[in-house]
GROMACS .gro file of C-alpha atoms in nm:
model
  435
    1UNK     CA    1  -1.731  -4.063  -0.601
    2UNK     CA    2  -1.577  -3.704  -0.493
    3UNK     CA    3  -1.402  -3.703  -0.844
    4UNK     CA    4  -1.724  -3.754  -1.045
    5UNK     CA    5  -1.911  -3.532  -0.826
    6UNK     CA    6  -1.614  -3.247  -0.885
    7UNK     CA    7  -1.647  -3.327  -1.247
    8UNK     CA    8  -2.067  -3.298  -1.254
    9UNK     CA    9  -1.998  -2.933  -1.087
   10UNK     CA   10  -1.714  -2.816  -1.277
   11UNK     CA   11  -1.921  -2.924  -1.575
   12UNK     CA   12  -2.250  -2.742  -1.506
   13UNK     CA   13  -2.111  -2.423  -1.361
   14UNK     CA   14  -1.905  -2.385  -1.676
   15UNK     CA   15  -2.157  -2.411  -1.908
   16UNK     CA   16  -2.364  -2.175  -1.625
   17UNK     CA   17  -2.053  -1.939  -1.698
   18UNK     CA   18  -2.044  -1.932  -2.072
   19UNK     CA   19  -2.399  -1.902  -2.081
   20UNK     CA   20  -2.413  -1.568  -1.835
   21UNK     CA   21  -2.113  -1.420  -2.038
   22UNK     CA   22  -2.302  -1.470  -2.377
   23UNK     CA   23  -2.650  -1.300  -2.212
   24UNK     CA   24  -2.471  -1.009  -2.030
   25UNK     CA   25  -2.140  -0.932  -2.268
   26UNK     CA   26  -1.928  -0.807  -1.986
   27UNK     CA   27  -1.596  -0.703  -2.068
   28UNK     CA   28  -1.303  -0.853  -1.908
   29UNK     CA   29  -1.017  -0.845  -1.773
   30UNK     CA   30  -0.825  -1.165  -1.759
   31UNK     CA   31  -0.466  -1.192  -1.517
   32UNK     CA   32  -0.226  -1.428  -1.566
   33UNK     CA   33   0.149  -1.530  -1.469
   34UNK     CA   34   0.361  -1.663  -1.204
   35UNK     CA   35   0.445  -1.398  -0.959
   36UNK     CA   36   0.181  -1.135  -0.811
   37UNK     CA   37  -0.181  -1.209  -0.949
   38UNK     CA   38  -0.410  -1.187  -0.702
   39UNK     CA   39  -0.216  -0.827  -0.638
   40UNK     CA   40  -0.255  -0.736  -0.981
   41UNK     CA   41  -0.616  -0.836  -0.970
   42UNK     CA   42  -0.732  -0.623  -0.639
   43UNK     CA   43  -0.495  -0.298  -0.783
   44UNK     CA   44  -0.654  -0.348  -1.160
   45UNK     CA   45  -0.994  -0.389  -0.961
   46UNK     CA   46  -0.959  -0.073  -0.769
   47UNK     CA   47  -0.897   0.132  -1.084
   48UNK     CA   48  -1.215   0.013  -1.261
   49UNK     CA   49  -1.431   0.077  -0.966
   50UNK     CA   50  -1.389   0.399  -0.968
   51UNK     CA   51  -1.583   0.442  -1.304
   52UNK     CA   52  -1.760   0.096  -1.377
   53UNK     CA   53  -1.964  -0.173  -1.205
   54UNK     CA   54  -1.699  -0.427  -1.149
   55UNK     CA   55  -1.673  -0.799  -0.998
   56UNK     CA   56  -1.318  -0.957  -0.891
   57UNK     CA   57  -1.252  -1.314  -0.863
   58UNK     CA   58  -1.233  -1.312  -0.479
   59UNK     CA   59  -0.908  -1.425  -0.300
   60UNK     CA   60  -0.738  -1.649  -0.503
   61UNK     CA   61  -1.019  -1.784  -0.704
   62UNK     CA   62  -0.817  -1.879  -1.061
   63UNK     CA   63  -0.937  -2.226  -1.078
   64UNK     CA   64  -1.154  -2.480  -1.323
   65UNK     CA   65  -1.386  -2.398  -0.982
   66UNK     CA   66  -1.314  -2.065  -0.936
   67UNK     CA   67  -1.334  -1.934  -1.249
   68UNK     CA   68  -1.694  -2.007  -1.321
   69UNK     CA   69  -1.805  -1.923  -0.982
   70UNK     CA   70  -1.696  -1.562  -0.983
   71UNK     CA   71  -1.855  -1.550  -1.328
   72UNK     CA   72  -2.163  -1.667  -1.188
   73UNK     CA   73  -2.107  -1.426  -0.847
   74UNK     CA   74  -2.142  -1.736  -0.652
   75UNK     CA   75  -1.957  -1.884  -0.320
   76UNK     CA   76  -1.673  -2.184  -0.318
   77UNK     CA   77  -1.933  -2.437  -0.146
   78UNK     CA   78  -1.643  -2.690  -0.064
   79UNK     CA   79  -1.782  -3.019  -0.027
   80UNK     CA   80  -2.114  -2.878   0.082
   81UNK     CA   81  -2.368  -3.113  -0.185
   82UNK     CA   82  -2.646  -2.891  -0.113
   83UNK     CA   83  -2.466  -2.525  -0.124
   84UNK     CA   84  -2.367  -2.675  -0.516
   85UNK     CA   85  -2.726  -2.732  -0.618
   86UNK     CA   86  -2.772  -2.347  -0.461
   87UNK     CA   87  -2.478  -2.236  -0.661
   88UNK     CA   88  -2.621  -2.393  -0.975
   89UNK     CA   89  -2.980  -2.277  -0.915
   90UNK     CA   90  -2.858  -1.950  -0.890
   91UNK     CA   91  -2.676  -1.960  -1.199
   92UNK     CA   92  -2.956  -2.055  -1.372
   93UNK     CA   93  -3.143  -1.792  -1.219
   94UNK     CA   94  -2.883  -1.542  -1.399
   95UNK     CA   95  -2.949  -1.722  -1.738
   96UNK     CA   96  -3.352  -1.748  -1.722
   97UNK     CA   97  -3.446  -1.378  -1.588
   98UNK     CA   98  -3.257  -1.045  -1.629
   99UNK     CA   99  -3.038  -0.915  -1.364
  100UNK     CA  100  -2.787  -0.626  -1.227
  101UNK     CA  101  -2.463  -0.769  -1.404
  102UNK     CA  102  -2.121  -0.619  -1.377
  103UNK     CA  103  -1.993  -0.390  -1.642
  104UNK     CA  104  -1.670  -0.547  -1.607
  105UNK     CA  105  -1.550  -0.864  -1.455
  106UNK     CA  106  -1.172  -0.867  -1.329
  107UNK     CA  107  -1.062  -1.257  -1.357
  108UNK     CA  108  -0.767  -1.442  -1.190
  109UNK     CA  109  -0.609  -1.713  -1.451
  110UNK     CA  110  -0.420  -2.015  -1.290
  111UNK     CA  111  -0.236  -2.267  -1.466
  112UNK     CA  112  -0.218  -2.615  -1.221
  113UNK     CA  113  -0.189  -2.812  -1.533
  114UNK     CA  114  -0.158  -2.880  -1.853
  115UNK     CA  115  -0.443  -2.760  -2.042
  116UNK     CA  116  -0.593  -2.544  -1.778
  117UNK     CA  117  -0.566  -2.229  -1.988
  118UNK     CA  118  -0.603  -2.341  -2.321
  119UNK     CA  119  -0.934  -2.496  -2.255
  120UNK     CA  120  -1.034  -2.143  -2.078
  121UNK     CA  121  -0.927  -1.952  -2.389
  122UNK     CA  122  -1.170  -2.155  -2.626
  123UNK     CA  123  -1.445  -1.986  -2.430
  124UNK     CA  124  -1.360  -1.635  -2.223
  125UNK     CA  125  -1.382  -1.325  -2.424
  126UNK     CA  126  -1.101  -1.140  -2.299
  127UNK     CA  127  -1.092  -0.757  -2.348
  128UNK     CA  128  -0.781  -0.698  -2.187
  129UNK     CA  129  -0.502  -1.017  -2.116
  130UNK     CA  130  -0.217  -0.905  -1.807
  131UNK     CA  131   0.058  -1.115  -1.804
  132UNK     CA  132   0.292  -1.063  -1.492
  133UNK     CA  133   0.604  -1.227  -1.429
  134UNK     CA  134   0.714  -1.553  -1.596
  135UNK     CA  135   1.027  -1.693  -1.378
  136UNK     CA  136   1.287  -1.946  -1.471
  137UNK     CA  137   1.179  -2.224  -1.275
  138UNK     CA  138   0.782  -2.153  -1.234
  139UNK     CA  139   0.503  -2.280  -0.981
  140UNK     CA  140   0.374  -2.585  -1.064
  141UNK     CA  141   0.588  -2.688  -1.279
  142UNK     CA  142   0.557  -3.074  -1.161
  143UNK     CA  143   0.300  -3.127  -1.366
  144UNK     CA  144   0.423  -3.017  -1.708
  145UNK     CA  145   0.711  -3.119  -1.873
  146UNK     CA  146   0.902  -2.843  -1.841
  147UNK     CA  147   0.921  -2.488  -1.682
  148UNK     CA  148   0.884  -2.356  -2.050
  149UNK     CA  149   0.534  -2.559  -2.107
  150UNK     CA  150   0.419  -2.371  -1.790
  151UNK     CA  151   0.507  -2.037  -1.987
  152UNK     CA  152   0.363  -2.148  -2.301
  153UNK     CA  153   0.010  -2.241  -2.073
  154UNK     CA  154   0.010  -1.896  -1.979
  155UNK     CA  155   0.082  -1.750  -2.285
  156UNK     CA  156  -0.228  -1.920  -2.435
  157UNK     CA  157  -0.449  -1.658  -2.248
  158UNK     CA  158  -0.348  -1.395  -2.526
  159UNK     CA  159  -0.572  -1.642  -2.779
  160UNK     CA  160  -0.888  -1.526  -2.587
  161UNK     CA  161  -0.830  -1.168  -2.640
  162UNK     CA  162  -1.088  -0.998  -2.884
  163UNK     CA  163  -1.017  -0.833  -3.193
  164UNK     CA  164  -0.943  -0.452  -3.056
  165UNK     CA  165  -0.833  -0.596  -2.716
  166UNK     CA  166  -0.523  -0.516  -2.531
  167UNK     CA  167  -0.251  -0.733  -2.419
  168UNK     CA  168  -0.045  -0.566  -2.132
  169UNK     CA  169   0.277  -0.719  -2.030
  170UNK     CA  170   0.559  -0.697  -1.745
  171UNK     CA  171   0.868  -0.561  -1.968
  172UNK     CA  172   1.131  -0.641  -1.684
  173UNK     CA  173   1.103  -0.985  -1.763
  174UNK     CA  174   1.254  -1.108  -2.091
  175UNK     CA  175   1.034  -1.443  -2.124
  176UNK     CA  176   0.713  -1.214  -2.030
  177UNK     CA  177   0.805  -0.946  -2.309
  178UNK     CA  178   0.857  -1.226  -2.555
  179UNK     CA  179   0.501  -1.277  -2.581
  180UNK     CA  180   0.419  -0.931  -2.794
  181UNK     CA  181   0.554  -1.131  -3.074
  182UNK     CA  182   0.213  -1.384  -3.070
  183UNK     CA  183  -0.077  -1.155  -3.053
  184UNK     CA  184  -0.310  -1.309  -3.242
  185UNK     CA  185  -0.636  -1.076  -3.241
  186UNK     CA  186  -0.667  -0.816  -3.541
  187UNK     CA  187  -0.642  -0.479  -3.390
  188UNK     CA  188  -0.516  -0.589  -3.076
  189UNK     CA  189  -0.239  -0.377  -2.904
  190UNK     CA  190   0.023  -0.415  -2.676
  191UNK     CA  191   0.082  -0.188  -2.338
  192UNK     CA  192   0.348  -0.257  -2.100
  193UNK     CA  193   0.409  -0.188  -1.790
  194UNK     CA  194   0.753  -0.244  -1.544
  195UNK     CA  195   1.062  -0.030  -1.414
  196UNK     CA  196   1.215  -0.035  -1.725
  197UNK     CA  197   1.277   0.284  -1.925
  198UNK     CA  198   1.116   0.122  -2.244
  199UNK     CA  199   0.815   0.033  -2.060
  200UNK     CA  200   0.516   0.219  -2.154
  201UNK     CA  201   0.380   0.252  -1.750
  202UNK     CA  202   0.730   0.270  -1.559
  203UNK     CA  203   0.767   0.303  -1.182
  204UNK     CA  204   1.074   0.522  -1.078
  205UNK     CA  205   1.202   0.635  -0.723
  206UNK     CA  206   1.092   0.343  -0.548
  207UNK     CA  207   1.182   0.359  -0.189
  208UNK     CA  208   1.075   0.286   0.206
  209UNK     CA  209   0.799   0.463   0.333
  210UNK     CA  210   0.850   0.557   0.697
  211UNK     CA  211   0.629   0.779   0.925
  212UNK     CA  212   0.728   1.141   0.836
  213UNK     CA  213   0.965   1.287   1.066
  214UNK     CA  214   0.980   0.888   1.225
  215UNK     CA  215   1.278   0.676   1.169
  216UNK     CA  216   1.100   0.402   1.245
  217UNK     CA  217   0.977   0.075   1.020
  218UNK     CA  218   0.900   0.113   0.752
  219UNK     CA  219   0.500   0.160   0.669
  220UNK     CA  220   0.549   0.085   0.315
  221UNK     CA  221   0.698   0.165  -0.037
  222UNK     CA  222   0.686   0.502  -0.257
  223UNK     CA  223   0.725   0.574  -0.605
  224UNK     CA  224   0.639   0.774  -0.903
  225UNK     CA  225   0.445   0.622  -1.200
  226UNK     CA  226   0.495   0.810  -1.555
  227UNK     CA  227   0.330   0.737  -1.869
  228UNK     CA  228   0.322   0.918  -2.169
  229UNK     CA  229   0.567   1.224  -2.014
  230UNK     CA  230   0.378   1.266  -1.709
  231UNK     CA  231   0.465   1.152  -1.359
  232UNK     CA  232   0.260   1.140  -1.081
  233UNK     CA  233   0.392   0.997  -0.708
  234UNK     CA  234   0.232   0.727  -0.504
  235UNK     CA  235   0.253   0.536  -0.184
  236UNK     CA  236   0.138   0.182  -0.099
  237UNK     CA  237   0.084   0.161   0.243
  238UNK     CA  238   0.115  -0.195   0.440
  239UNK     CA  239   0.354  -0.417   0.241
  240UNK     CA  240   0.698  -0.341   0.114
  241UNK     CA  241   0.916  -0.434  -0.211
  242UNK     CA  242   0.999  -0.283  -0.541
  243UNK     CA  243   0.744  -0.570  -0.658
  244UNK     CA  244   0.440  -0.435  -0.417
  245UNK     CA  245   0.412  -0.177  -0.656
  246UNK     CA  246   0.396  -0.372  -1.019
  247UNK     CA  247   0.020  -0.459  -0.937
  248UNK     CA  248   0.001  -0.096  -0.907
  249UNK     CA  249   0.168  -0.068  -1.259
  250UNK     CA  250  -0.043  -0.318  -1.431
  251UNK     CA  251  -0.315  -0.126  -1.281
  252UNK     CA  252  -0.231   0.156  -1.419
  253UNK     CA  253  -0.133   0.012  -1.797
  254UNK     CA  254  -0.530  -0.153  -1.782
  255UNK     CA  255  -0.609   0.235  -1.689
  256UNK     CA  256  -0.400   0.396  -1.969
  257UNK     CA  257  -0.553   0.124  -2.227
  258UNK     CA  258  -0.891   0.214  -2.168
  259UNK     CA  259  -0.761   0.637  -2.193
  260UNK     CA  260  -0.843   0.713  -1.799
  261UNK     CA  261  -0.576   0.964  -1.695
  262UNK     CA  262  -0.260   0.900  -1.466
  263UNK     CA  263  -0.368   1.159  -1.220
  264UNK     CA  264  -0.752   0.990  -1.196
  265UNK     CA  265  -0.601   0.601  -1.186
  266UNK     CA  266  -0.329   0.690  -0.942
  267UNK     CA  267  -0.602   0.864  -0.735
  268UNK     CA  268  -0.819   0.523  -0.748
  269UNK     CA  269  -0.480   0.337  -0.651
  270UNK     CA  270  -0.519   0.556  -0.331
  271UNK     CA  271  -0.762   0.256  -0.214
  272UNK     CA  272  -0.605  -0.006  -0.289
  273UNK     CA  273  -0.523  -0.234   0.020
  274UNK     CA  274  -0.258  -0.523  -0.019
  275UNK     CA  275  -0.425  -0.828   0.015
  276UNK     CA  276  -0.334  -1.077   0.304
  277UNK     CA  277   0.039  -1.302   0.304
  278UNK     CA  278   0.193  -1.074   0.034
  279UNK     CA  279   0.496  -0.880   0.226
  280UNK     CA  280   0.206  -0.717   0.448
  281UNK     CA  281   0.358  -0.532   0.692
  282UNK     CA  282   0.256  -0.687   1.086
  283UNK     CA  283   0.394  -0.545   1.404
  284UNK     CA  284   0.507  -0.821   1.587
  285UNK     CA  285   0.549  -0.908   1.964
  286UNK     CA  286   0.814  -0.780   2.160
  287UNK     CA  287   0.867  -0.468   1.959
  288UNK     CA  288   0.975  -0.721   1.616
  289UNK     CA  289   0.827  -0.654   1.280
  290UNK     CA  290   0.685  -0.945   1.028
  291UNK     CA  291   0.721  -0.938   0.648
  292UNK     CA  292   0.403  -1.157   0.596
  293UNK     CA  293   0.447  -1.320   0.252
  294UNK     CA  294   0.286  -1.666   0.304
  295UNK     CA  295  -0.008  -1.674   0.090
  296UNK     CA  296   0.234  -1.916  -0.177
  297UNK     CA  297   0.614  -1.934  -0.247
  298UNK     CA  298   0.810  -2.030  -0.598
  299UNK     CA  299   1.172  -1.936  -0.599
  300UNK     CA  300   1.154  -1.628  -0.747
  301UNK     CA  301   0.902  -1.483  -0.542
  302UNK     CA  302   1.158  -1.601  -0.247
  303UNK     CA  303   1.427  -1.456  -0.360
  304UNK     CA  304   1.242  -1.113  -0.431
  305UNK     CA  305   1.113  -1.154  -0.042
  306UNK     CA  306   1.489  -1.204   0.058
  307UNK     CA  307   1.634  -0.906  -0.120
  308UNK     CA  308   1.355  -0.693   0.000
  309UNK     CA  309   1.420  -0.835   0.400
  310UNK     CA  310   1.784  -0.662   0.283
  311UNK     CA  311   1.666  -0.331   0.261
  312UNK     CA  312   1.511  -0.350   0.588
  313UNK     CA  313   1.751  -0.176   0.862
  314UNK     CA  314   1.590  -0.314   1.175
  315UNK     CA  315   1.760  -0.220   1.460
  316UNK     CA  316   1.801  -0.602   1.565
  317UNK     CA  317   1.834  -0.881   1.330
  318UNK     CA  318   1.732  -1.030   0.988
  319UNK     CA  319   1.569  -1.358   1.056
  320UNK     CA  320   1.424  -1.541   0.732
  321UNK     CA  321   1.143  -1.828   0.825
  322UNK     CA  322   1.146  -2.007   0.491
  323UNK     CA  323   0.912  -2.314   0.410
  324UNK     CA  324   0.932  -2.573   0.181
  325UNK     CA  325   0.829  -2.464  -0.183
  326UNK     CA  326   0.547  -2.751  -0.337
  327UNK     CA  327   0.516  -2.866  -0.664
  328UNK     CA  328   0.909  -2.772  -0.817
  329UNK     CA  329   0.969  -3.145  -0.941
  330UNK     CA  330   1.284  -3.208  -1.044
  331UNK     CA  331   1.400  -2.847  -0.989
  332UNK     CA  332   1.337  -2.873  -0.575
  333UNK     CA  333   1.660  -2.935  -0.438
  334UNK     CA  334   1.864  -2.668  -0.688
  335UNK     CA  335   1.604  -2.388  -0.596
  336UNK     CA  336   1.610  -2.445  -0.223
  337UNK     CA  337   1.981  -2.427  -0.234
  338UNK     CA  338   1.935  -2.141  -0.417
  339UNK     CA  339   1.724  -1.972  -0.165
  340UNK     CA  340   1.938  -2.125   0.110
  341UNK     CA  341   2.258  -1.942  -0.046
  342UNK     CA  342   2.032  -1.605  -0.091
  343UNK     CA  343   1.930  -1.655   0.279
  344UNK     CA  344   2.241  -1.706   0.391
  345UNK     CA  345   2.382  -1.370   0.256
  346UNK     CA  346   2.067  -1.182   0.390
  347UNK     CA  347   1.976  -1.335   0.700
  348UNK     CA  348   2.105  -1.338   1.055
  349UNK     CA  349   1.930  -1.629   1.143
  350UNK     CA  350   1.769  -1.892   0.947
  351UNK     CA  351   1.462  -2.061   1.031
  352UNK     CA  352   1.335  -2.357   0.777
  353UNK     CA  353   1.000  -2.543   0.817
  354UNK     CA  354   0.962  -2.880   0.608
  355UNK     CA  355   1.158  -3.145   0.413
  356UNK     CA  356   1.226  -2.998   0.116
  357UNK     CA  357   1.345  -2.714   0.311
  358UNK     CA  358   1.632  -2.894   0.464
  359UNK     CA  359   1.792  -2.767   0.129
  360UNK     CA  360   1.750  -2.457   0.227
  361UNK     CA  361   1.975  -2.504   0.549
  362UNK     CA  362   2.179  -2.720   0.431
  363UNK     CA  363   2.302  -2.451   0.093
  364UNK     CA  364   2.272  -2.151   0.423
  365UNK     CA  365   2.546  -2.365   0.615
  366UNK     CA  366   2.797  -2.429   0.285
  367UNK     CA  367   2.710  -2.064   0.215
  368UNK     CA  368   2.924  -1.964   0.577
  369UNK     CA  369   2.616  -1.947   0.785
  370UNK     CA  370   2.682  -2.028   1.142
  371UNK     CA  371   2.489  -2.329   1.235
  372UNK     CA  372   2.421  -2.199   1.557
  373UNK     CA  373   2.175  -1.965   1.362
  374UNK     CA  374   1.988  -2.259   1.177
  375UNK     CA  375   1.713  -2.405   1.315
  376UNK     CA  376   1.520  -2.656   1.139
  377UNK     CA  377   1.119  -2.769   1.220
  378UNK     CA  378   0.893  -3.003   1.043
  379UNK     CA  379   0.593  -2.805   1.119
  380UNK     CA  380   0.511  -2.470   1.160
  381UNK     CA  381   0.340  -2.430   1.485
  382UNK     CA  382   0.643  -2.580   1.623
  383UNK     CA  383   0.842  -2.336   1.475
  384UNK     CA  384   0.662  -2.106   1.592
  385UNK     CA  385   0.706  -2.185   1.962
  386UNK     CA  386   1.011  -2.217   1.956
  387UNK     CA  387   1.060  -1.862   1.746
  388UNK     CA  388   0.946  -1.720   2.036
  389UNK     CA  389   1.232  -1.783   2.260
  390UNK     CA  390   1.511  -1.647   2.002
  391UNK     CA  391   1.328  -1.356   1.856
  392UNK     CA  392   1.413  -0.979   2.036
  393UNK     CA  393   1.321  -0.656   1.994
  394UNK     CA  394   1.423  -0.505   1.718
  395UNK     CA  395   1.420  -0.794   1.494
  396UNK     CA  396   1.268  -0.818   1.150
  397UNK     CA  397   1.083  -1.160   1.064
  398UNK     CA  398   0.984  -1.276   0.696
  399UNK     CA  399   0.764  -1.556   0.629
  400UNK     CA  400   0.727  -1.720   0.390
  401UNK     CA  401   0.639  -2.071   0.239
  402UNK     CA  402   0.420  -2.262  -0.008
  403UNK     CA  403   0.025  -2.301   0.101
  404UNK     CA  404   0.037  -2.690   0.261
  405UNK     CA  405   0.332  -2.550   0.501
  406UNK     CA  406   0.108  -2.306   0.645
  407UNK     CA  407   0.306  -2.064   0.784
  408UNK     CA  408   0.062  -1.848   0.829
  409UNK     CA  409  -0.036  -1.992   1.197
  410UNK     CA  410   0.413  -1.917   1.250
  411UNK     CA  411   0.273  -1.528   1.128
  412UNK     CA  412  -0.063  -1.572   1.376
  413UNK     CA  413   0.173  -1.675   1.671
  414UNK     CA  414   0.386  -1.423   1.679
  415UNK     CA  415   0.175  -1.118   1.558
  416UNK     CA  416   0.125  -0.865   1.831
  417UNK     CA  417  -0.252  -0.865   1.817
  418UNK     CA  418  -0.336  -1.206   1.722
  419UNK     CA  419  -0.711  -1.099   1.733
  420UNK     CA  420  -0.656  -0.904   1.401
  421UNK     CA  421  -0.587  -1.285   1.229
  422UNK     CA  422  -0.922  -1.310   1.070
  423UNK     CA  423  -0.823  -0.983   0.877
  424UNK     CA  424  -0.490  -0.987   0.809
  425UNK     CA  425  -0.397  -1.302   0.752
  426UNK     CA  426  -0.441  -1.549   0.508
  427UNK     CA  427  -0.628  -1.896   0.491
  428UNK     CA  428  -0.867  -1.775   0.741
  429UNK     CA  429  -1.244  -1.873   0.696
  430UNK     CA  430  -1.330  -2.206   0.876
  431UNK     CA  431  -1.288  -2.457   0.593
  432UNK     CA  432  -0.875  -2.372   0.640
  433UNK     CA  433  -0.883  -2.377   0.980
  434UNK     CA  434  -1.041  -2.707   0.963
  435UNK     CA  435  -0.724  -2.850   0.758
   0.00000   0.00000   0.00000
């Protein structure tokens, strides 16, 4: 009964959706990819605001549900029957009487299977398509038949762009970059964005941000972005790695496309805030610092979190809480071993949380980790307690694991001010903390 009454909803709030688009003609920007969209999103967001009346798919929303519902400005109702029939009424509100619509509407694209995308493109009019990064051995990839289906899903967003639109790509990545050779739309252009020296937006000088005059931990990352012979520096404040600042890039290349200049986007960048569980930066208790990157994990986003825990010269010791990473298929046990072996040359100590994770350990020990700095939990409130007792000051923590591990209550136990959760952390409103 759920099912059909998911199907009734997704049904009427997408033809709610396509209806509002086709009275108000917003233009849109549409985010796809594997690594970093929600980033990308808020950063991209940020930059339009400045200028425009603009609408972001909140948190995460990427879905058949989400989609629509950010389209329509409306609330995730969960399995609330009545706060869908308010959802829907409002929708048709939109449709029947004129309102105050967004110029622009900023939209997260997900891909949980097959189809997802392709179905989306019959029907979004996309002015400008982002595609971040396309890894090896994607998220999701259970559910398609092979990691490159899940790259071809993606890459079916560029069918929705308009004639005259933009398609802006992460150059870095070979399998992303491959995609400027299937722009469809007449008139359509390509912008792209990366640390590359081909790439149209590049990000150069990327280091730690500490507290002038402080050699203390770091408060974030710094860089220069130049486009088109001019350079112009910039600091993201409360998360760290080289790949905190691509949604800044993308940001930027969205900027460029639409002829704002570097100084002005840069300037709008200035308020852009990380969002929660993406290497956010959390001072932890007894004088430890947390890399907070459990909003979702694939194995390249892992490894990235690893190698940026390596550039982190805490004063005590590396320790890399890894949980199991969901929805890998037949690829699980090769990436966790992976990510074990990465660990392993990283890490001081090792802390794994879940079965699949086991992998992880097991690749850290044949890697030359000690096992007497391996500890393995099934759950992550346990591992939490029992983090306590070997953490010390001076010690750097990341987290980091798929959504159902939910290491964000490991993050929540050991944050220094645990009554800052609600706003730094993620999977906070009460339907989560329900689960």
């Amino acid at each position: 009964m759920r099912t059909l009454f998911k199907k009734i909803v997704v049904y009427t709030i997408t033809l709610e959706a396509r209806a509002v688009l086709r009275k108000y003609k917003p233009r849109i920007v549409a985010v796809t990819g594997s690594v970093g969209k929600t980033s990308t999103k808020d950063a991209i967001y940020a930059v339009l605001a400045e200028s425009y009346r603009v609408r972001k798919s909140e948190k995460s929303f990427n879905s058949e549900i989400g989609l629509p519902l950010t389209i329509l400005g409306a609330p995730n109702a969960w399995s609330n029957p009545l706060r869908w029939l308010s959802n829907i009424l409002d929708g048709l509100f939109l449709i029947l009487f004129d309102a105050a619509y967004p110029e622009w509407l900023v939209l997260e694209v997900g891909a949980d299977r097959p189809g997802d995308i392709r179905s989306l493109a019959g029907w979004l009019p996309v002015d400008v398509a982002v595609i971040t990064r396309l890894p090896e051995v994607p998220v999701h990839v259970e559910f398609f038949d092979s990691p490159e289906a899940v790259i071809e899903e993606k890459a079916s967003l560029i069918d929705a762009i308009k004639p005259g639109g933009v398609l802006a790509l992460f150059t870095d990545d070979p399998r992303t970059l491959a995609l400027q050779h299937r722009l469809p739309a007449p008139d359509a252009r390509i912008i792209t964005f990366g640390f590359s020296e081909n790439a149209d937006v590049r990000g150069e000088h990327v280091r730690l941000l500490r507290e002038e005059g402080k050699e203390t931990w770091p408060i974030g990352m710094t860089a220069a972005i130049s486009a088109d012979g001019v350079s112009v520096p910039l600091e993201v404040v409360g998360a760290v790695g080289a790949h905190a600042f691509l949604p800044a890039l993308a940001a930027t290349a969205v900027g460029r496309a639409l002829d704002k200049k570097l100084a002005d986007i840069v300037g709008a960048l200035e308020s852009y805030d990380p969002p929660p569980g993406r290497m956010r930066l959390i001072p932890g208790v007894k004088g430890t610092l947390i890399i907070d990157d459990t909003y979702n994990a694939s194995p390249a986003a892992t490894v990235a979190a690893l190698e940026t825990l390596s550039l982190v010269a805490p004063t005590g010791r590396r320790i890399a809480a890894i949980g199991d990473m969901l929805e890998l298929g037949r690829h699980s046990v090769e990436e966790h071993r992976k990510v074990g072996a990465q660990a392993a040359a990283v890490a001081d100590i090792l802390v794994t949380v879940g079965f699949r994770a086991r992998d992880i350990a097991a690749a850290a020990l044949d890697a030359g980790m000690p096992d007497k700095n391996i500890f393995q939990y099934e759950d992550s409130a346990k591992a939490a307690r029992e983090l306590q007792n070997i953490i010390k000051e001076g010690d750097c923590i990341l987290a980091k694991g798929s959504q159902s591990i939910r290491m964000e209550h490991l993050v929540e136990e050991l944050m220094a001010e645990p009554a800052q959760a609600e706003r730094l952390l993620v999977r906070q409103d009460a339907e989560w903390k329900r689960r």
